[in-house]
Coordinates of C-alpha atoms in Angstrom, one line a residue:
T1 CA 6.9 -2.5 -7.9
R2 CA 3.7 -1.1 -8.7
E3 CA 2.2 -4.6 -9.6
K4 CA 3.6 -6.2 -6.1
L5 CA 1.9 -3.2 -4.1
L6 CA -1.5 -3.5 -5.9
A7 CA -1.4 -7.4 -5.5
F8 CA -0.7 -6.7 -1.9
L9 CA -3.2 -4.0 -1.1
S10 CA -5.9 -6.0 -3.1
S11 CA -5.3 -9.1 -1.0
Q12 CA -5.5 -7.0 2.2
A13 CA -9.0 -5.8 0.8
Q14 CA -10.2 -9.2 0.1
T15 CA -8.8 -10.6 3.8
T16 CA -10.8 -7.6 5.4
G17 CA -13.6 -7.9 3.3
S18 CA -13.5 -4.1 2.9
R19 CA -11.7 -1.4 0.8
S20 CA -10.5 0.4 3.7
F21 CA -8.3 -1.4 5.9
R22 CA -5.0 -1.0 8.3
V23 CA -1.7 -2.4 7.2
Q24 CA 0.3 -4.0 10.1
Y25 CA 3.9 -3.0 8.4
N26 CA 5.5 0.5 8.5
R27 CA 6.9 1.6 5.2
Q28 CA 10.3 0.2 5.4
E29 CA 8.7 -3.3 6.7
L30 CA 6.5 -3.2 3.8
A31 CA 8.9 -2.9 1.1
D32 CA 11.3 -5.6 2.9
Y33 CA 8.0 -7.7 2.7
L34 CA 7.4 -7.0 -1.1
S35 CA 11.2 -7.1 -1.8
V36 CA 11.3 -3.5 -2.9
D37 CA 13.2 -0.3 -2.4
R38 CA 11.2 1.7 0.0
S39 CA 11.7 5.0 -1.9
A40 CA 10.4 3.3 -5.4
M41 CA 7.3 2.0 -3.1
S42 CA 6.7 5.4 -1.6
S43 CA 6.8 6.8 -5.0
E44 CA 4.2 4.5 -6.5
L45 CA 2.1 4.9 -3.7
C46 CA 1.7 8.6 -4.4
K47 CA 1.5 7.9 -7.8
L48 CA -1.4 5.4 -7.3
R49 CA -3.1 8.1 -5.1
D50 CA -2.8 11.0 -7.6
A51 CA -4.3 8.6 -10.2
G52 CA -7.1 8.1 -8.2
I53 CA -6.9 4.6 -7.4
L54 CA -5.8 4.6 -3.4
K55 CA -6.2 7.0 -0.7
F56 CA -3.8 6.5 2.2
H57 CA -2.5 8.0 5.6
K58 CA 0.1 6.4 7.4
N59 CA -1.0 2.7 7.8
D60 CA -4.6 3.2 6.6
F61 CA -5.4 2.4 3.0
E62 CA -8.5 2.6 1.0
L63 CA -8.8 1.3 -2.3
L64 CA -10.8 3.3 -4.6

């Protein structure tokens, strides 16, 4: 889950050319897109935030 999530977020950052970007999917849609469990994905997002790798609010993300 973590690897899929980081790969997706990194590709979004590359596509937008910025570390800050908005994701078009809500949490369930993103989990479905990545073929992962929504609760596991949300847990990984919080772990990445707590580790200082990522900031997020709703659909806005920033890779640190």
